[in-house]
Coordinates of C-alpha atoms in Angstrom, one line a residue:
M34 CA 0.0 0.0 0.0
N35 CA 1.3 3.4 -0.9
Y36 CA 1.0 6.0 1.9
P37 CA 1.7 9.7 1.6
L38 CA 5.2 10.5 2.7
D39 CA 4.1 12.5 5.7
L40 CA 2.0 9.6 7.0
R41 CA 4.8 7.1 6.6
L42 CA 7.2 9.3 8.6
M43 CA 4.7 10.3 11.3
P44 CA 5.6 8.9 14.7
S45 CA 3.0 6.5 16.3
T46 CA 0.8 8.2 18.9
W47 CA -2.5 7.4 20.6
H48 CA -5.2 10.0 21.3
A49 CA -7.7 8.2 23.4
S50 CA -10.7 9.3 25.5
L51 CA -13.2 7.5 27.7
T52 CA -16.4 8.9 29.2
L53 CA -18.3 7.0 31.9
G54 CA -21.7 8.1 33.1
F55 CA -23.2 6.5 36.2
E56 CA -26.8 6.9 37.3
H57 CA -28.9 5.6 40.2
G58 CA -32.1 3.8 39.6
Q59 CA -34.2 0.8 40.7
R60 CA -31.2 -1.5 40.2
G61 CA -28.8 0.7 42.2
T62 CA -25.8 2.4 40.5
V63 CA -25.5 1.5 36.9
L64 CA -23.1 2.4 34.2
R65 CA -25.6 4.1 31.9
H66 CA -23.2 5.6 29.4
C67 CA -19.8 4.4 28.2
A68 CA -18.2 6.0 25.2
H69 CA -14.6 5.7 24.1
S70 CA -12.3 6.7 21.4
G71 CA -9.0 4.8 20.9
P72 CA -7.6 2.1 23.2
L73 CA -9.2 3.2 26.5
Y74 CA -12.4 1.6 27.9
V75 CA -14.1 -0.5 30.5
Q76 CA -15.9 -3.8 29.8
K77 CA -18.6 -3.6 32.4
A78 CA -19.4 -2.7 36.0
F79 CA -18.9 -5.2 38.8
Y80 CA -20.9 -5.4 42.0
P81 CA -18.9 -7.2 44.8
E82 CA -20.6 -5.0 47.4
G83 CA -24.1 -5.1 46.1
R84 CA -26.0 -3.1 43.5
E85 CA -25.6 0.3 45.2
L86 CA -21.9 0.5 44.5
A87 CA -20.3 -0.1 41.1
H88 CA -16.7 -1.1 40.6
A89 CA -15.1 -0.3 37.2
Y90 CA -11.7 -1.3 35.9
L91 CA -10.0 1.1 33.4
L92 CA -8.4 -0.8 30.5
H93 CA -5.5 0.6 28.4
P94 CA -4.3 -2.2 26.2
P95 CA -1.1 -0.5 25.0
G96 CA 0.0 -0.6 28.6
G97 CA 1.8 2.7 28.6
M98 CA 2.2 6.1 26.9
V99 CA 4.8 7.2 24.4
S100 CA 5.6 10.7 23.1
G101 CA 2.5 12.5 21.8
D102 CA 0.0 10.2 23.6
H103 CA -3.0 12.1 25.0
L104 CA -5.4 10.2 27.2
E105 CA -8.5 11.7 28.8
V106 CA -10.9 10.0 31.2
N107 CA -14.2 11.7 32.1
V108 CA -16.3 10.2 34.9
Q109 CA -19.8 11.6 35.6
A110 CA -21.3 10.2 38.8
G111 CA -25.0 11.2 38.9
E112 CA -26.9 12.0 42.0
N113 CA -26.9 9.3 44.8
T114 CA -24.4 7.0 43.0
A115 CA -21.5 5.2 44.4
V116 CA -18.5 4.3 42.2
L117 CA -15.1 2.8 42.7
I118 CA -12.6 3.0 39.8
T119 CA -9.3 1.2 39.6
T120 CA -6.9 -0.4 37.1
P121 CA -5.8 -4.0 36.6
G122 CA -2.1 -3.1 36.6
A123 CA 0.5 -0.4 36.7
G124 CA 0.4 2.4 34.2
R125 CA 3.6 3.3 32.4
V126 CA 5.0 6.5 30.8
Y127 CA 7.8 5.5 28.6
R128 CA 11.0 7.3 27.6
A129 CA 10.2 10.3 25.4
R130 CA 11.4 10.7 21.8
T131 CA 14.3 13.0 21.1
D132 CA 11.9 15.8 20.4
R133 CA 10.8 15.5 24.0
T134 CA 7.1 15.6 23.1
A135 CA 5.0 15.3 26.2
Q136 CA 2.8 12.4 27.3
Y137 CA -0.4 13.7 28.7
L138 CA -3.1 12.1 31.0
H139 CA -6.1 14.0 32.3
N140 CA -8.7 12.6 34.6
Q141 CA -11.8 14.6 35.2
L142 CA -14.3 13.4 37.7
E143 CA -17.7 15.1 38.3
V144 CA -19.4 13.9 41.5
A145 CA -23.0 15.0 41.9
Q146 CA -24.8 15.7 45.2
G147 CA -25.1 12.7 47.5
S148 CA -22.6 10.6 45.5
S149 CA -19.2 9.2 46.1
V150 CA -16.2 8.3 43.8
E151 CA -13.2 6.3 44.9
W152 CA -10.3 6.8 42.4
L153 CA -7.8 4.0 43.3
P154 CA -5.5 3.2 40.4
Q155 CA -2.4 1.1 40.7
E156 CA 0.9 2.8 40.5
T157 CA 2.3 4.8 37.5
I158 CA 5.9 4.0 36.5
V159 CA 7.5 7.1 35.0
Y160 CA 10.5 5.8 32.9
P161 CA 13.8 7.6 32.7
D162 CA 13.6 10.7 30.4
A163 CA 9.8 10.6 30.1
Q164 CA 7.9 13.8 29.7
A165 CA 4.8 13.2 31.7
I166 CA 1.9 15.5 32.5
L167 CA -0.6 13.8 34.8
N168 CA -3.7 15.6 36.0
T169 CA -6.6 14.4 38.2
H170 CA -9.4 16.9 38.9
F171 CA -12.5 16.4 41.1
N172 CA -15.6 18.5 40.9
L173 CA -17.6 17.8 44.1
H174 CA -21.1 19.0 44.9
A175 CA -23.3 19.1 48.0
N176 CA -22.8 16.0 50.2
S177 CA -20.6 14.3 47.7
R178 CA -17.4 12.5 48.7
C179 CA -14.2 11.3 47.2
I180 CA -11.2 9.1 48.1
A181 CA -8.3 9.2 45.7
W182 CA -4.7 8.3 45.5
D183 CA -1.7 8.5 43.1
V184 CA 1.5 6.4 43.4
I185 CA 4.4 7.4 41.2
S186 CA 7.6 5.3 40.7
L187 CA 10.3 7.5 39.3
G188 CA 12.7 5.6 37.0
L189 CA 13.3 1.9 37.2
P190 CA 14.9 1.5 40.6
A191 CA 14.9 -2.3 40.5
C192 CA 17.1 -2.1 37.3
G193 CA 19.3 0.7 38.7
Q194 CA 17.9 3.2 36.2
V195 CA 17.3 6.6 37.8
F196 CA 14.8 9.2 36.6
G197 CA 17.5 11.4 35.2
A198 CA 16.7 14.2 32.8
G199 CA 13.0 13.5 32.5
S200 CA 10.1 15.8 33.3
L201 CA 7.0 15.2 35.5
Q202 CA 4.1 17.6 36.1
Q203 CA 1.5 16.1 38.4
T204 CA -1.6 17.8 39.7
M205 CA -4.4 16.6 41.9
Q206 CA -7.1 19.2 42.8
V207 CA -10.6 19.3 44.2
H208 CA -13.4 21.9 43.6
L209 CA -16.4 21.9 46.0
D210 CA -19.4 23.7 44.6
G211 CA -17.2 25.5 42.2
R212 CA -14.6 26.6 44.8
L213 CA -11.1 25.3 44.8
V214 CA -10.6 23.6 48.2
L215 CA -7.5 21.4 47.7
R216 CA -4.6 21.5 45.2
E217 CA -1.5 19.4 45.2
R218 CA 1.1 20.0 42.5
M219 CA 4.5 18.4 41.8
L220 CA 7.0 19.6 39.2
L221 CA 10.2 17.9 38.3
D222 CA 12.3 19.1 35.4
R223 CA 15.8 20.0 34.4
Q224 CA 15.6 23.2 36.4
S225 CA 14.5 21.5 39.6
Q226 CA 16.9 18.6 39.5
N227 CA 20.6 18.4 38.7
S228 CA 20.8 14.7 39.6
Y229 CA 18.6 12.1 41.0
A230 CA 20.1 12.4 44.5
A231 CA 19.6 16.2 44.5
M232 CA 15.8 16.2 43.9
A233 CA 14.5 18.5 46.6
G234 CA 12.5 16.7 49.2
F235 CA 12.8 13.2 47.8
Q236 CA 15.9 12.1 49.8
S237 CA 16.9 9.9 46.9
K238 CA 13.7 7.8 47.3
P239 CA 12.1 6.9 43.9
V240 CA 8.5 6.3 45.0
C241 CA 6.1 9.0 46.1
G242 CA 2.4 8.9 46.8
L243 CA -0.5 11.1 47.6
M244 CA -3.9 10.1 49.0
I245 CA -6.9 12.4 49.7
A246 CA -10.2 11.7 51.4
G247 CA -13.1 14.0 52.1
P248 CA -14.8 16.3 52.7
F249 CA -15.6 15.5 56.3
D250 CA -18.5 17.3 57.8
T251 CA -17.0 17.6 61.2
A252 CA -13.5 17.6 62.7
L253 CA -11.6 14.3 62.3
D254 CA -12.4 11.9 65.2
E255 CA -9.4 11.7 67.5
E256 CA -9.6 7.9 67.5
L257 CA -9.5 7.8 63.7
E258 CA -6.7 10.3 63.5
S259 CA -4.7 8.3 66.0
A260 CA -5.2 5.1 64.1
L261 CA -4.1 6.8 60.9
Q262 CA -1.0 8.1 62.6
V263 CA -0.2 4.6 63.9
Q264 CA -0.5 3.3 60.4
C265 CA 1.7 6.0 58.9
S266 CA 4.4 5.4 61.6
S267 CA 4.4 1.6 61.0
T268 CA 6.1 1.8 57.5
L269 CA 9.3 -0.1 57.0
E270 CA 12.7 1.4 57.6
G271 CA 13.6 3.9 54.9
D272 CA 10.0 4.7 54.1
L273 CA 8.3 7.9 55.2
S274 CA 4.5 8.6 55.5
A275 CA 2.5 11.2 57.2
I276 CA -1.1 12.4 57.6
T277 CA -2.2 16.0 57.4
V278 CA -5.7 17.5 57.8
V279 CA -6.2 20.2 55.1
G280 CA -9.5 21.9 55.6
K281 CA -12.2 19.2 55.4
F282 CA -9.8 16.7 53.8
V283 CA -7.4 14.1 55.1
V284 CA -4.1 14.0 53.1
V285 CA -1.7 11.1 53.3
R286 CA 1.8 11.3 51.8
F287 CA 4.3 8.5 51.2
L288 CA 8.0 8.6 50.2
G289 CA 10.0 5.4 49.9
F290 CA 11.6 2.7 47.8
C291 CA 8.7 0.4 46.8
S292 CA 5.4 1.1 45.1
N293 CA 3.9 -2.0 46.6
R294 CA 4.6 -0.7 50.1
A295 CA 3.1 2.7 49.1
R296 CA -0.1 1.0 48.0
Q297 CA -0.2 -1.1 51.1
T298 CA 0.1 2.0 53.3
F299 CA -2.7 3.8 51.3
T300 CA -4.9 0.6 51.3
E301 CA -4.7 0.4 55.1
C302 CA -5.5 4.1 55.5
W303 CA -8.5 3.5 53.1
R304 CA -9.7 0.7 55.3
L305 CA -9.8 3.1 58.2
L306 CA -11.3 6.1 56.3
R307 CA -13.9 4.4 54.2
P308 CA -16.3 3.3 57.0
V309 CA -16.2 6.8 58.5
L310 CA -16.5 8.9 55.3
L311 CA -18.7 6.6 53.2
N312 CA -20.3 4.5 55.8
R313 CA -19.1 1.3 54.1
P314 CA -16.6 -1.4 55.2
A315 CA -13.6 -1.8 52.9
C316 CA -14.0 -4.2 50.1
A317 CA -10.9 -4.6 47.9
P318 CA -11.6 -4.9 44.2
G319 CA -11.0 -8.4 42.9
V320 CA -8.5 -7.3 40.3
W321 CA -6.1 -6.4 43.1
R322 CA -5.7 -10.1 43.9
T323 CA -4.8 -11.1 40.3

C-alpha cells in the first residue's frame, strides 16, 4: 500500500478518551453511558458490594504512553451514585522521543450531590527521560465525597535506572461547589533537579504517593486520627509517610523505595477512612488479587 510520505514518517501516537456516566435507579448504581475513542475503555461494572456501588476497571491495552500520547478520562457520577474505579495493573509512561514531546493524561471526575467516587489506580511508572503531564481533577457538589490516590515510581529502581533528565508535572485538585478547596502539584524538570540524588524533598527515594479523602462534615475523630497516625508510623525502615488535615480533607503522603509498600500504606488508610467517610466497610476490588 502506498502511503503519503508524511504519514509514513509520522511517529506513532495514541489519542484516546473515555467517558463514563453512572446513574442511580431501581437497580442501584448502573453504568448508563460508556463512550470511548481509541484504546481506553471498561468492559462492564462489577458489584462485589451489592448493586448500590459499582466497581469499574479502566483498561488501556497499549500498557503505557509514548511521546505524543494524549489520554482523557471523564467520569460523571450522577446523584446518589457510588463508584469505585481502579486499574488492573500499573500504568507506564515510557522514555520520550528525542523531540521531547509530552505524554499527557487528564482525569476529570464530576461527582453529583449525594454521590461518592473512589479513584484508586495502581501505580504509575515514569520511565527515565519521560515527559509526563498527569492531572486528576475532582468537581464535588453538595454532600458528595471522594477518596483518591496516586502512586508514582520514578525511573526503574529495580534495574538501577534513575529518573535522570525526565520531566514530570503532576496535579491533583478538588473543587467543591465551584470553589477550589484542595490543590497538590509536583513539578520535576531539568531546572529543579541536577541529579537524582539532588531532587529536593525526595531524599533519593524513587517512590512518592499522595492520597486524599473528604470532605468530612466535622473535625476528624481523635480515635480515627490516632489510628491513621499509627498506620503511617508503621512503615518499613527507609519509608516515610504522614497524615495532614487540610480543611475538610485528610491528606496522606508517602515517600519510599517500593510502590507495593506505598499502595499497602494507602490501602490500610483507606480501610480506616472508608467506613467513616462513606459508611461502608472496605471491600478490595477483585482485580487487586490477580
